[in-house]
């Protein structure tokens, strides 16, 4: 028998069904609340609101668990490739070797972008942020590649097209921003190696692919591949709920990810560490500022809406930072600073009481710097990684017969009805 919660209001009792997920998490189904009681719920920032049921990603913020389609992210980071993880997220199960080969062929076939798209890049003002450019370019893809008729075609063609072309578009934006020749994708390279080659190969200095960096990028993208109903994923679902095309929904996700409280935090962390160095002030000074409620400064890369313990992705990235920097014999003072800051913060009562731990963005900038990615491209790297998750979530919502146009309610607190006053009488 289904459990129920009861709500009593003005002498009447309403029974609300309780829905239970695979891992025992429970939620009160209020979908008939307004119809039966006239009431709505208010939940600023949706911190207590489940917007859907989903079979894609499970996370437990108290225990620091993250699983894609049931598989712990630690196992995927150790054994899988980003390409295979993307397949798992979008299709629901790990591919057979034949399926994986076919997926690779599709990704390769779709990797070029229309030459006319280069013109767009030339017309963005100098200094435009790559996230704004990427969001616009993904939206523009719709004009070059029309929607397809069936969901099967859409998945096979549009989805692989997006996964493949976003990588090309991102590398292209970097090359064009530097005024350099665009490097085309190569059929003989893996997903990650291909991206690095498009970013860093040059007619005068051929890029030597370093397998350690390829592996680091592979893990970085796997760790970013999905994170259930976060800000950008909810944007993709919400925009998609108007039945807009997939390109426009993903473009909205990229725009949402750009914010410094969300994906933009990886750029903000490195800039914060650089500002601290430039200021000559102590680390403790910034920790004190982060604790001061009157000061808008926050420790970037710390805290998370769901994780109230160490973000499992940050754990993996921290270890990877040490390994990659060690192997490449790179000494990055920002890594030492980040570790020192983490140590001070984790000993501090404020951070302990507020359950503030490093999140995925705290160490990810360090690994991206080691790969050679410029700071303003960090969030673009996150976006490429998050693409399979956005697509999987969009597809799940489209397949869900219960999925409706997203349209929250509000409690109006503005002026009561009043008459218009002509301009001379105001
Ligand atoms: N530094 C200092 N104090 C913080 C921080 C921080 N990084 N994060 C949260 N707090 C404090 C808040 O001031 C607040 O304190 P109070 O209750 O005494 O007023 C309390 O912790 C709760 O903070 P909220 O902002 O209400 O919590 P929320 O769940 O909304 O915030 C967020 C989550 C936005 C990630 C926040 O921790 C933050 O701003 N972190 C820094 C930015 C960041 O790293 N973002 C990346 C997140 S991961 C991702 O999106 C990929």
Short mmCIF file of C-alpha atoms and ligand atoms in Angstrom, two decimals:
data_model
loop_
_atom_site.label_atom_id
_atom_site.label_comp_id
_atom_site.label_asym_id
_atom_site.label_seq_id
_atom_site.Cartn_x
_atom_site.Cartn_y
_atom_site.Cartn_z
CA UNK A 1 0.00 0.00 0.00
CA UNK A 2 1.27 3.49 -0.82
CA UNK A 3 2.20 5.61 2.18
CA UNK A 4 0.51 8.98 2.57
CA UNK A 5 1.22 12.24 4.40
CA UNK A 6 -1.64 14.30 5.74
CA UNK A 7 -2.02 18.05 5.66
CA UNK A 8 -4.59 19.71 7.88
CA UNK A 9 -5.68 23.22 7.01
CA UNK A 10 -8.74 25.13 8.19
CA UNK A 11 -10.25 21.99 9.67
CA UNK A 12 -9.91 19.90 6.52
CA UNK A 13 -7.44 17.05 6.07
CA UNK A 14 -5.78 16.26 2.76
CA UNK A 15 -4.04 12.97 2.02
CA UNK A 16 -0.90 13.33 -0.05
CA UNK A 17 0.74 10.19 -1.50
CA UNK A 18 4.39 9.55 -0.58
CA UNK A 19 6.58 8.41 -3.46
CA UNK A 20 9.63 6.26 -2.70
CA UNK A 21 12.72 6.00 -4.91
CA UNK A 22 15.05 3.04 -5.49
CA UNK A 23 17.40 4.09 -2.69
CA UNK A 24 14.66 4.76 -0.14
CA UNK A 25 14.46 8.53 -0.60
CA UNK A 26 10.91 9.78 -0.16
CA UNK A 27 8.88 12.69 -1.47
CA UNK A 28 5.34 13.97 -0.96
CA UNK A 29 3.40 14.07 -4.20
CA UNK A 30 1.57 17.40 -4.22
CA UNK A 31 0.45 17.30 -7.84
CA UNK A 32 -3.24 17.49 -6.80
CA UNK A 33 -2.73 19.88 -3.87
CA UNK A 34 -3.98 23.06 -5.53
CA UNK A 35 -6.89 21.29 -7.14
CA UNK A 36 -8.08 19.83 -3.83
CA UNK A 37 -7.12 22.56 -1.32
CA UNK A 38 -6.50 25.76 -3.31
CA UNK A 39 -3.03 25.93 -1.76
CA UNK A 40 0.33 25.98 -3.48
CA UNK A 41 3.79 25.41 -1.96
CA UNK A 42 6.54 28.02 -1.68
CA UNK A 43 10.15 26.86 -1.85
CA UNK A 44 12.72 29.49 -2.72
CA UNK A 45 15.55 28.02 -4.82
CA UNK A 46 13.57 24.72 -4.95
CA UNK A 47 15.75 23.31 -2.15
CA UNK A 48 12.92 20.99 -1.00
CA UNK A 49 11.22 20.44 -4.32
CA UNK A 50 11.55 17.39 -6.53
CA UNK A 51 10.81 18.45 -10.10
CA UNK A 52 10.64 14.94 -11.56
CA UNK A 53 11.37 11.28 -11.01
CA UNK A 54 14.49 10.22 -12.87
CA UNK A 55 16.36 6.97 -13.57
CA UNK A 56 19.62 8.61 -14.63
CA UNK A 57 21.72 9.75 -11.68
CA UNK A 58 21.63 9.03 -7.96
CA UNK A 59 23.39 11.23 -5.47
CA UNK A 60 23.39 11.18 -1.70
CA UNK A 61 24.65 14.50 -0.40
CA UNK A 62 25.10 13.27 3.18
CA UNK A 63 27.16 10.23 2.26
CA UNK A 64 28.94 11.74 -0.76
CA UNK A 65 27.62 9.19 -3.27
CA UNK A 66 27.29 9.76 -7.01
CA UNK A 67 26.19 7.06 -9.47
CA UNK A 68 25.27 7.19 -13.14
CA UNK A 69 22.61 4.62 -14.04
CA UNK A 70 23.53 2.83 -10.81
CA UNK A 71 27.30 2.68 -11.44
CA UNK A 72 29.52 4.55 -8.93
CA UNK A 73 31.32 7.48 -10.55
CA UNK A 74 34.58 6.23 -9.00
CA UNK A 75 34.33 3.01 -11.06
CA UNK A 76 33.53 4.91 -14.23
CA UNK A 77 36.45 7.29 -13.65
CA UNK A 78 38.76 4.30 -13.21
CA UNK A 79 37.56 2.03 -16.01
CA UNK A 80 35.38 3.86 -18.52
CA UNK A 81 35.90 6.44 -21.26
CA UNK A 82 33.94 9.66 -21.59
CA UNK A 83 32.48 8.36 -24.86
CA UNK A 84 31.24 5.17 -23.16
CA UNK A 85 29.90 7.11 -20.16
CA UNK A 86 28.03 9.42 -22.54
CA UNK A 87 26.44 6.36 -24.14
CA UNK A 88 25.53 4.96 -20.72
CA UNK A 89 23.82 8.19 -19.68
CA UNK A 90 21.94 8.80 -22.92
CA UNK A 91 20.99 5.18 -23.72
CA UNK A 92 20.59 3.81 -20.19
CA UNK A 93 23.05 0.90 -20.29
CA UNK A 94 26.71 0.27 -21.06
CA UNK A 95 27.25 -0.41 -24.77
CA UNK A 96 28.42 -3.72 -26.21
CA UNK A 97 31.64 -3.48 -28.21
CA UNK A 98 29.59 -3.37 -31.43
CA UNK A 99 27.38 -0.57 -30.10
CA UNK A 100 30.40 1.39 -28.90
CA UNK A 101 32.08 1.06 -32.30
CA UNK A 102 28.95 2.27 -34.05
CA UNK A 103 28.72 5.20 -31.63
CA UNK A 104 32.34 6.11 -32.43
CA UNK A 105 31.63 6.02 -36.15
CA UNK A 106 28.63 8.33 -35.66
CA UNK A 107 30.68 10.72 -33.50
CA UNK A 108 33.41 10.80 -36.11
CA UNK A 109 30.98 11.33 -38.99
CA UNK A 110 29.36 14.25 -37.17
CA UNK A 111 32.51 15.98 -36.01
CA UNK A 112 32.83 18.65 -38.71
CA UNK A 113 30.84 21.87 -38.48
CA UNK A 114 29.46 23.86 -41.39
CA UNK A 115 32.19 26.15 -42.74
CA UNK A 116 29.75 29.11 -42.69
CA UNK A 117 29.77 28.94 -38.89
CA UNK A 118 33.30 30.37 -38.93
CA UNK A 119 31.83 33.71 -40.01
CA UNK A 120 29.88 33.92 -36.76
CA UNK A 121 33.05 33.67 -34.72
CA UNK A 122 34.65 36.49 -36.66
CA UNK A 123 31.83 38.83 -35.72
CA UNK A 124 31.81 38.40 -31.96
CA UNK A 125 33.45 41.44 -30.36
CA UNK A 126 36.97 40.87 -29.10
CA UNK A 127 36.92 39.74 -25.48
CA UNK A 128 33.51 38.01 -25.70
CA UNK A 129 33.27 35.25 -23.11
CA UNK A 130 33.57 31.75 -24.67
CA UNK A 131 30.46 30.59 -22.75
CA UNK A 132 28.34 33.28 -24.43
CA UNK A 133 29.83 32.30 -27.78
CA UNK A 134 29.25 28.57 -27.20
CA UNK A 135 25.65 29.10 -26.13
CA UNK A 136 24.97 31.17 -29.27
CA UNK A 137 26.75 28.72 -31.57
CA UNK A 138 24.84 25.72 -30.21
CA UNK A 139 21.58 27.60 -30.75
CA UNK A 140 22.75 28.47 -34.26
CA UNK A 141 23.29 24.76 -35.04
CA UNK A 142 19.51 24.46 -35.37
CA UNK A 143 19.58 26.69 -38.45
CA UNK A 144 22.20 24.49 -40.08
CA UNK A 145 20.79 21.12 -39.04
CA UNK A 146 17.01 20.96 -38.93
CA UNK A 147 15.10 18.81 -36.45
CA UNK A 148 14.35 15.23 -37.33
CA UNK A 149 11.02 13.53 -37.37
CA UNK A 150 11.29 10.64 -34.94
CA UNK A 151 12.81 10.35 -31.49
CA UNK A 152 14.99 7.43 -32.68
CA UNK A 153 16.49 9.57 -35.46
CA UNK A 154 16.78 12.49 -33.08
CA UNK A 155 18.77 10.37 -30.64
CA UNK A 156 21.01 8.76 -33.20
CA UNK A 157 21.70 11.80 -35.31
CA UNK A 158 21.05 15.01 -33.35
CA UNK A 159 22.48 13.70 -30.11
CA UNK A 160 25.71 12.39 -31.64
CA UNK A 161 25.88 15.52 -33.75
CA UNK A 162 25.73 17.69 -30.65
CA UNK A 163 28.17 15.60 -28.63
CA UNK A 164 30.65 15.68 -31.44
CA UNK A 165 30.20 19.20 -32.75
CA UNK A 166 30.27 20.97 -29.39
CA UNK A 167 33.81 19.71 -28.96
CA UNK A 168 34.76 21.03 -32.42
CA UNK A 169 32.99 24.36 -31.80
CA UNK A 170 34.76 24.87 -28.48
CA UNK A 171 38.22 24.22 -29.94
CA UNK A 172 37.37 26.39 -32.94
CA UNK A 173 36.39 29.31 -30.69
CA UNK A 174 39.77 29.08 -28.97
CA UNK A 175 41.71 29.01 -32.23
CA UNK A 176 39.73 31.88 -33.73
CA UNK A 177 40.04 33.97 -30.58
CA UNK A 178 43.81 33.73 -31.02
CA UNK A 179 43.61 34.49 -34.74
CA UNK A 180 45.01 31.05 -35.56
CA UNK A 181 44.08 28.49 -38.21
CA UNK A 182 41.28 26.16 -37.20
CA UNK A 183 42.41 22.55 -36.75
CA UNK A 184 39.97 19.96 -38.07
CA UNK A 185 39.00 16.78 -36.20
CA UNK A 186 40.90 13.61 -37.07
CA UNK A 187 39.25 10.21 -37.53
CA UNK A 188 42.16 8.31 -35.97
CA UNK A 189 41.97 10.05 -32.58
CA UNK A 190 39.84 9.28 -29.53
CA UNK A 191 37.20 11.79 -28.34
CA UNK A 192 39.49 13.43 -25.79
CA UNK A 193 42.72 13.27 -27.83
CA UNK A 194 40.87 14.79 -30.78
CA UNK A 195 39.78 17.75 -28.69
CA UNK A 196 43.30 18.37 -27.38
CA UNK A 197 44.68 18.17 -30.89
CA UNK A 198 42.09 20.64 -32.22
CA UNK A 199 42.96 23.00 -29.37
CA UNK A 200 46.74 22.87 -29.47
CA UNK A 201 47.99 21.59 -32.81
CA UNK A 202 49.51 24.24 -35.04
CA UNK A 203 51.10 24.22 -38.53
CA UNK A 204 54.33 25.49 -36.98
CA UNK A 205 54.26 23.38 -33.82
CA UNK A 206 52.65 19.95 -34.16
CA UNK A 207 50.94 18.88 -30.94
CA UNK A 208 52.31 15.78 -29.31
CA UNK A 209 49.50 13.89 -27.69
CA UNK A 210 50.34 13.02 -24.10
CA UNK A 211 48.38 10.00 -22.89
CA UNK A 212 48.47 11.27 -19.28
CA UNK A 213 46.71 14.47 -20.31
CA UNK A 214 44.23 12.53 -22.44
CA UNK A 215 43.46 10.37 -19.41
CA UNK A 216 43.14 13.43 -17.14
CA UNK A 217 40.67 15.03 -19.55
CA UNK A 218 38.78 11.75 -19.85
CA UNK A 219 38.32 11.58 -16.07
CA UNK A 220 37.50 15.30 -15.83
CA UNK A 221 34.68 14.90 -18.38
CA UNK A 222 33.36 11.67 -16.82
CA UNK A 223 33.12 13.42 -13.44
CA UNK A 224 31.14 16.28 -14.96
CA UNK A 225 28.85 14.15 -17.13
CA UNK A 226 25.68 14.44 -15.01
CA UNK A 227 24.56 15.69 -11.63
CA UNK A 228 20.80 15.25 -11.59
CA UNK A 229 18.55 18.31 -11.20
CA UNK A 230 21.10 21.11 -10.83
CA UNK A 231 20.58 24.65 -12.16
CA UNK A 232 21.64 24.06 -15.78
CA UNK A 233 19.96 20.65 -16.08
CA UNK A 234 16.74 22.09 -14.71
CA UNK A 235 17.10 24.90 -17.28
CA UNK A 236 17.41 22.30 -20.06
CA UNK A 237 14.35 20.43 -18.79
CA UNK A 238 12.33 23.59 -18.30
CA UNK A 239 13.17 25.15 -21.67
CA UNK A 240 12.68 21.74 -23.31
CA UNK A 241 9.25 21.42 -21.71
CA UNK A 242 8.00 24.08 -24.12
CA UNK A 243 8.87 21.47 -26.79
CA UNK A 244 11.61 23.65 -28.21
CA UNK A 245 14.31 21.91 -30.26
CA UNK A 246 17.20 20.18 -28.49
CA UNK A 247 19.79 22.74 -29.63
CA UNK A 248 17.86 25.62 -28.01
CA UNK A 249 17.37 23.64 -24.78
CA UNK A 250 21.11 22.85 -24.58
CA UNK A 251 21.96 26.46 -25.37
CA UNK A 252 19.86 27.46 -22.32
CA UNK A 253 21.75 24.90 -20.22
CA UNK A 254 25.08 26.41 -21.29
CA UNK A 255 23.85 29.90 -20.35
CA UNK A 256 22.77 28.65 -16.90
CA UNK A 257 26.08 26.88 -16.32
CA UNK A 258 28.01 30.09 -17.00
CA UNK A 259 27.11 31.61 -13.60
CA UNK A 260 29.82 31.77 -10.92
CA UNK A 261 27.57 30.07 -8.36
CA UNK A 262 27.28 27.11 -10.74
CA UNK A 263 29.77 25.95 -13.42
CA UNK A 264 31.50 29.32 -13.60
CA UNK A 265 32.98 28.56 -10.19
CA UNK A 266 35.94 26.67 -11.73
CA UNK A 267 37.11 29.90 -13.37
CA UNK A 268 36.23 31.90 -10.23
CA UNK A 269 38.38 29.61 -8.02
CA UNK A 270 41.54 30.18 -10.04
CA UNK A 271 40.85 33.92 -10.26
CA UNK A 272 40.27 34.01 -6.49
CA UNK A 273 43.60 32.25 -5.81
CA UNK A 274 45.36 34.62 -8.21
CA UNK A 275 43.72 37.66 -6.54
CA UNK A 276 44.85 36.40 -3.13
CA UNK A 277 48.44 36.11 -4.38
CA UNK A 278 48.31 39.57 -5.97
CA UNK A 279 46.83 41.18 -2.85
CA UNK A 280 49.70 40.05 -0.63
CA UNK A 281 47.14 39.40 2.14
CA UNK A 282 47.03 36.16 4.08
CA UNK A 283 44.80 33.19 3.37
CA UNK A 284 43.25 33.66 6.81
CA UNK A 285 42.20 37.19 5.81
CA UNK A 286 40.08 35.74 2.97
CA UNK A 287 38.67 32.99 5.18
CA UNK A 288 37.54 35.70 7.61
CA UNK A 289 35.97 37.66 4.76
CA UNK A 290 34.08 34.53 3.59
CA UNK A 291 32.64 34.16 7.10
CA UNK A 292 31.53 37.79 7.35
CA UNK A 293 27.84 38.03 6.44
CA UNK A 294 28.20 41.73 5.58
CA UNK A 295 30.86 40.90 3.00
CA UNK A 296 29.62 39.43 -0.31
CA UNK A 297 32.90 37.50 -0.72
CA UNK A 298 32.50 33.69 -0.69
CA UNK A 299 35.11 31.02 -0.86
CA UNK A 300 34.65 29.88 -4.44
CA UNK A 301 34.73 26.10 -4.91
CA UNK A 302 33.35 25.56 -1.40
CA UNK A 303 29.84 24.50 -0.49
CA UNK A 304 27.14 22.72 -2.41
CA UNK A 305 23.36 22.67 -2.34
CA UNK A 306 23.24 18.88 -2.04
CA UNK A 307 26.63 17.71 -0.74
CA UNK A 308 26.99 18.26 2.98
CA UNK A 309 30.22 16.30 2.95
CA UNK A 310 33.23 16.14 0.63
CA UNK A 311 32.09 16.15 -3.00
CA UNK A 312 33.14 12.69 -4.33
CA UNK A 313 34.20 14.30 -7.61
CA UNK A 314 36.51 16.74 -5.81
CA UNK A 315 38.20 13.80 -4.05
CA UNK A 316 39.05 12.18 -7.39
CA UNK A 317 40.17 15.45 -8.99
CA UNK A 318 42.41 16.31 -6.04
CA UNK A 319 44.23 12.96 -6.33
CA UNK A 320 44.44 13.36 -10.10
CA UNK A 321 45.96 16.86 -9.72
CA UNK A 322 48.79 15.46 -7.64
CA UNK A 323 49.37 12.56 -10.02
CA UNK A 324 49.30 14.58 -13.26
CA UNK A 325 51.40 17.47 -11.97
CA UNK A 326 53.87 15.02 -10.54
CA UNK A 327 54.16 13.03 -13.76
CA UNK A 328 54.52 16.13 -15.89
CA UNK A 329 56.93 17.62 -13.36
CA UNK A 330 54.82 20.77 -13.18
CA UNK A 331 54.87 22.74 -9.99
CA UNK A 332 51.78 24.93 -9.75
CA UNK A 333 51.78 27.29 -6.74
CA UNK A 334 47.97 27.48 -7.03
CA UNK A 335 47.70 23.79 -6.11
CA UNK A 336 49.68 24.38 -2.92
CA UNK A 337 47.53 27.42 -2.15
CA UNK A 338 44.33 25.47 -2.76
CA UNK A 339 45.49 22.70 -0.41
CA UNK A 340 46.43 25.21 2.27
CA UNK A 341 43.08 26.96 1.93
CA UNK A 342 41.24 23.65 2.19
CA UNK A 343 43.16 22.73 5.32
CA UNK A 344 42.43 26.06 7.04
CA UNK A 345 38.75 26.02 6.03
CA UNK A 346 38.13 22.43 7.12
CA UNK A 347 39.51 23.24 10.60
CA UNK A 348 37.40 26.38 10.93
CA UNK A 349 34.20 26.22 13.03
CA UNK A 350 32.20 28.27 10.50
CA UNK A 351 32.95 25.85 7.66
CA UNK A 352 32.37 22.83 9.93
CA UNK A 353 29.01 24.14 11.20
CA UNK A 354 27.86 25.10 7.69
CA UNK A 355 29.03 21.76 6.21
CA UNK A 356 31.14 23.56 3.65
CA UNK A 357 33.57 21.26 1.83
CA UNK A 358 35.42 21.60 -1.47
CA UNK A 359 33.15 20.97 -4.45
CA UNK A 360 34.09 19.70 -7.93
CA UNK A 361 35.24 23.15 -9.01
CA UNK A 362 37.79 23.65 -6.25
CA UNK A 363 40.58 21.58 -7.82
CA UNK A 364 39.34 21.26 -11.40
CA UNK A 365 40.92 24.54 -12.55
CA UNK A 366 44.32 23.25 -11.49
CA UNK A 367 44.02 20.18 -13.68
CA UNK A 368 42.73 22.27 -16.59
CA UNK A 369 45.73 24.61 -16.22
CA UNK A 370 48.04 21.59 -16.36
CA UNK A 371 46.36 20.50 -19.60
CA UNK A 372 46.97 24.00 -21.00
CA UNK A 373 43.37 25.22 -21.09
CA UNK A 374 43.11 29.02 -20.69
CA UNK A 375 41.13 30.19 -17.65
CA UNK A 376 38.25 31.70 -19.63
CA UNK A 377 37.67 28.30 -21.30
CA UNK A 378 37.27 26.40 -17.99
CA UNK A 379 33.48 26.59 -17.92
CA UNK A 380 33.35 25.56 -21.59
CA UNK A 381 35.23 22.41 -20.53
CA UNK A 382 32.56 21.79 -17.91
CA UNK A 383 29.83 22.32 -20.54
CA UNK A 384 31.33 19.73 -22.91
CA UNK A 385 31.45 17.27 -20.01
CA UNK A 386 27.88 17.99 -18.89
CA UNK A 387 26.43 17.58 -22.37
CA UNK A 388 25.61 13.84 -22.09
CA UNK A 389 23.73 14.52 -18.84
CA UNK A 390 21.72 17.38 -20.32
CA UNK A 391 20.84 15.25 -23.34
CA UNK A 392 19.90 12.24 -21.20
CA UNK A 393 17.70 14.41 -18.97
CA UNK A 394 16.06 16.10 -21.96
CA UNK A 395 15.39 12.69 -23.57
CA UNK A 396 13.98 11.30 -20.32
CA UNK A 397 11.61 14.25 -20.02
CA UNK A 398 10.49 13.86 -23.65
CA UNK A 399 9.82 10.13 -23.12
CA UNK A 400 7.89 10.77 -19.90
CA UNK A 401 4.11 10.74 -20.50
CA UNK A 402 3.66 12.79 -17.28
CA UNK A 403 6.07 15.56 -18.38
CA UNK A 404 4.22 18.82 -18.81
CA UNK A 405 5.05 22.39 -19.66
CA UNK A 406 7.03 23.67 -16.65
CA UNK A 407 5.14 26.56 -15.20
CA UNK A 408 5.60 27.28 -11.49
CA UNK A 409 3.12 29.37 -9.52
CA UNK A 410 3.83 32.34 -7.25
CA UNK A 411 2.36 34.21 -4.30
CA UNK A 412 1.76 37.75 -5.47
CA UNK A 413 2.92 40.36 -2.93
CA UNK A 414 2.76 43.53 -5.07
CA UNK A 415 0.23 46.40 -4.80
CA UNK A 416 -3.48 45.56 -4.63
CA UNK A 417 -5.64 46.81 -7.51
CA UNK A 418 -5.26 50.57 -8.06
CA UNK A 419 -6.12 53.00 -10.84
CA UNK A 420 -3.80 54.25 -13.52
CA UNK A 421 -2.71 57.86 -12.88
CA UNK A 422 -2.17 60.10 -15.92
CA UNK A 423 1.43 61.33 -16.16
CA UNK A 424 0.73 64.99 -15.17
CA UNK A 425 -1.07 63.97 -11.99
CA UNK A 426 1.79 61.87 -10.55
N1 LIG B 1 31.80 30.62 1.42
C1 LIG B 1 31.30 31.14 2.57
N2 LIG B 1 30.07 30.87 3.06
C2 LIG B 1 29.30 30.05 2.34
C3 LIG B 1 29.73 29.46 1.14
C4 LIG B 1 31.04 29.76 0.68
N3 LIG B 1 31.51 29.24 -0.44
N4 LIG B 1 28.76 28.67 0.65
C5 LIG B 1 27.73 28.75 1.50
N5 LIG B 1 28.05 29.58 2.53
C6 LIG B 1 27.22 29.90 3.67
C7 LIG B 1 26.21 30.98 3.34
O1 LIG B 1 26.71 32.27 3.59
C8 LIG B 1 25.08 30.62 4.27
O2 LIG B 1 25.41 31.06 5.57
P1 LIG B 1 24.27 31.51 6.63
O3 LIG B 1 23.31 30.35 6.72
O4 LIG B 1 25.05 31.74 7.87
O5 LIG B 1 23.64 32.73 6.03
C9 LIG B 1 25.10 29.08 4.29
O6 LIG B 1 26.46 28.73 4.00
C10 LIG B 1 24.20 28.43 3.27
O7 LIG B 1 24.52 28.99 2.00
P2 LIG B 1 23.46 29.10 0.84
O8 LIG B 1 23.97 30.03 -0.21
O9 LIG B 1 22.10 29.37 1.38
O10 LIG B 1 23.45 27.59 0.36
P3 LIG B 1 23.12 27.11 -1.06
O11 LIG B 1 22.81 25.69 -0.96
O12 LIG B 1 22.11 27.98 -1.69
O13 LIG B 1 24.52 27.38 -1.82
C11 LIG B 1 26.27 27.34 -3.31
C12 LIG B 1 25.19 26.53 -2.57
C13 LIG B 1 25.62 28.38 -4.23
C14 LIG B 1 27.08 26.38 -4.16
C15 LIG B 1 27.19 28.06 -2.26
O14 LIG B 1 27.79 27.11 -1.41
C16 LIG B 1 28.26 28.93 -2.93
O15 LIG B 1 27.98 30.09 -3.28
N6 LIG B 1 29.48 28.37 -3.13
C17 LIG B 1 30.53 29.11 -3.82
C18 LIG B 1 30.31 29.00 -5.33
C19 LIG B 1 30.63 27.62 -5.85
O16 LIG B 1 31.66 27.03 -5.53
N7 LIG B 1 29.74 27.11 -6.73
C20 LIG B 1 29.90 25.81 -7.37
C21 LIG B 1 28.94 24.80 -6.83
S1 LIG B 1 29.17 23.24 -7.60
C22 LIG B 1 28.47 23.41 -9.11
O17 LIG B 1 27.48 24.05 -9.30
C23 LIG B 1 29.09 22.73 -10.22
#
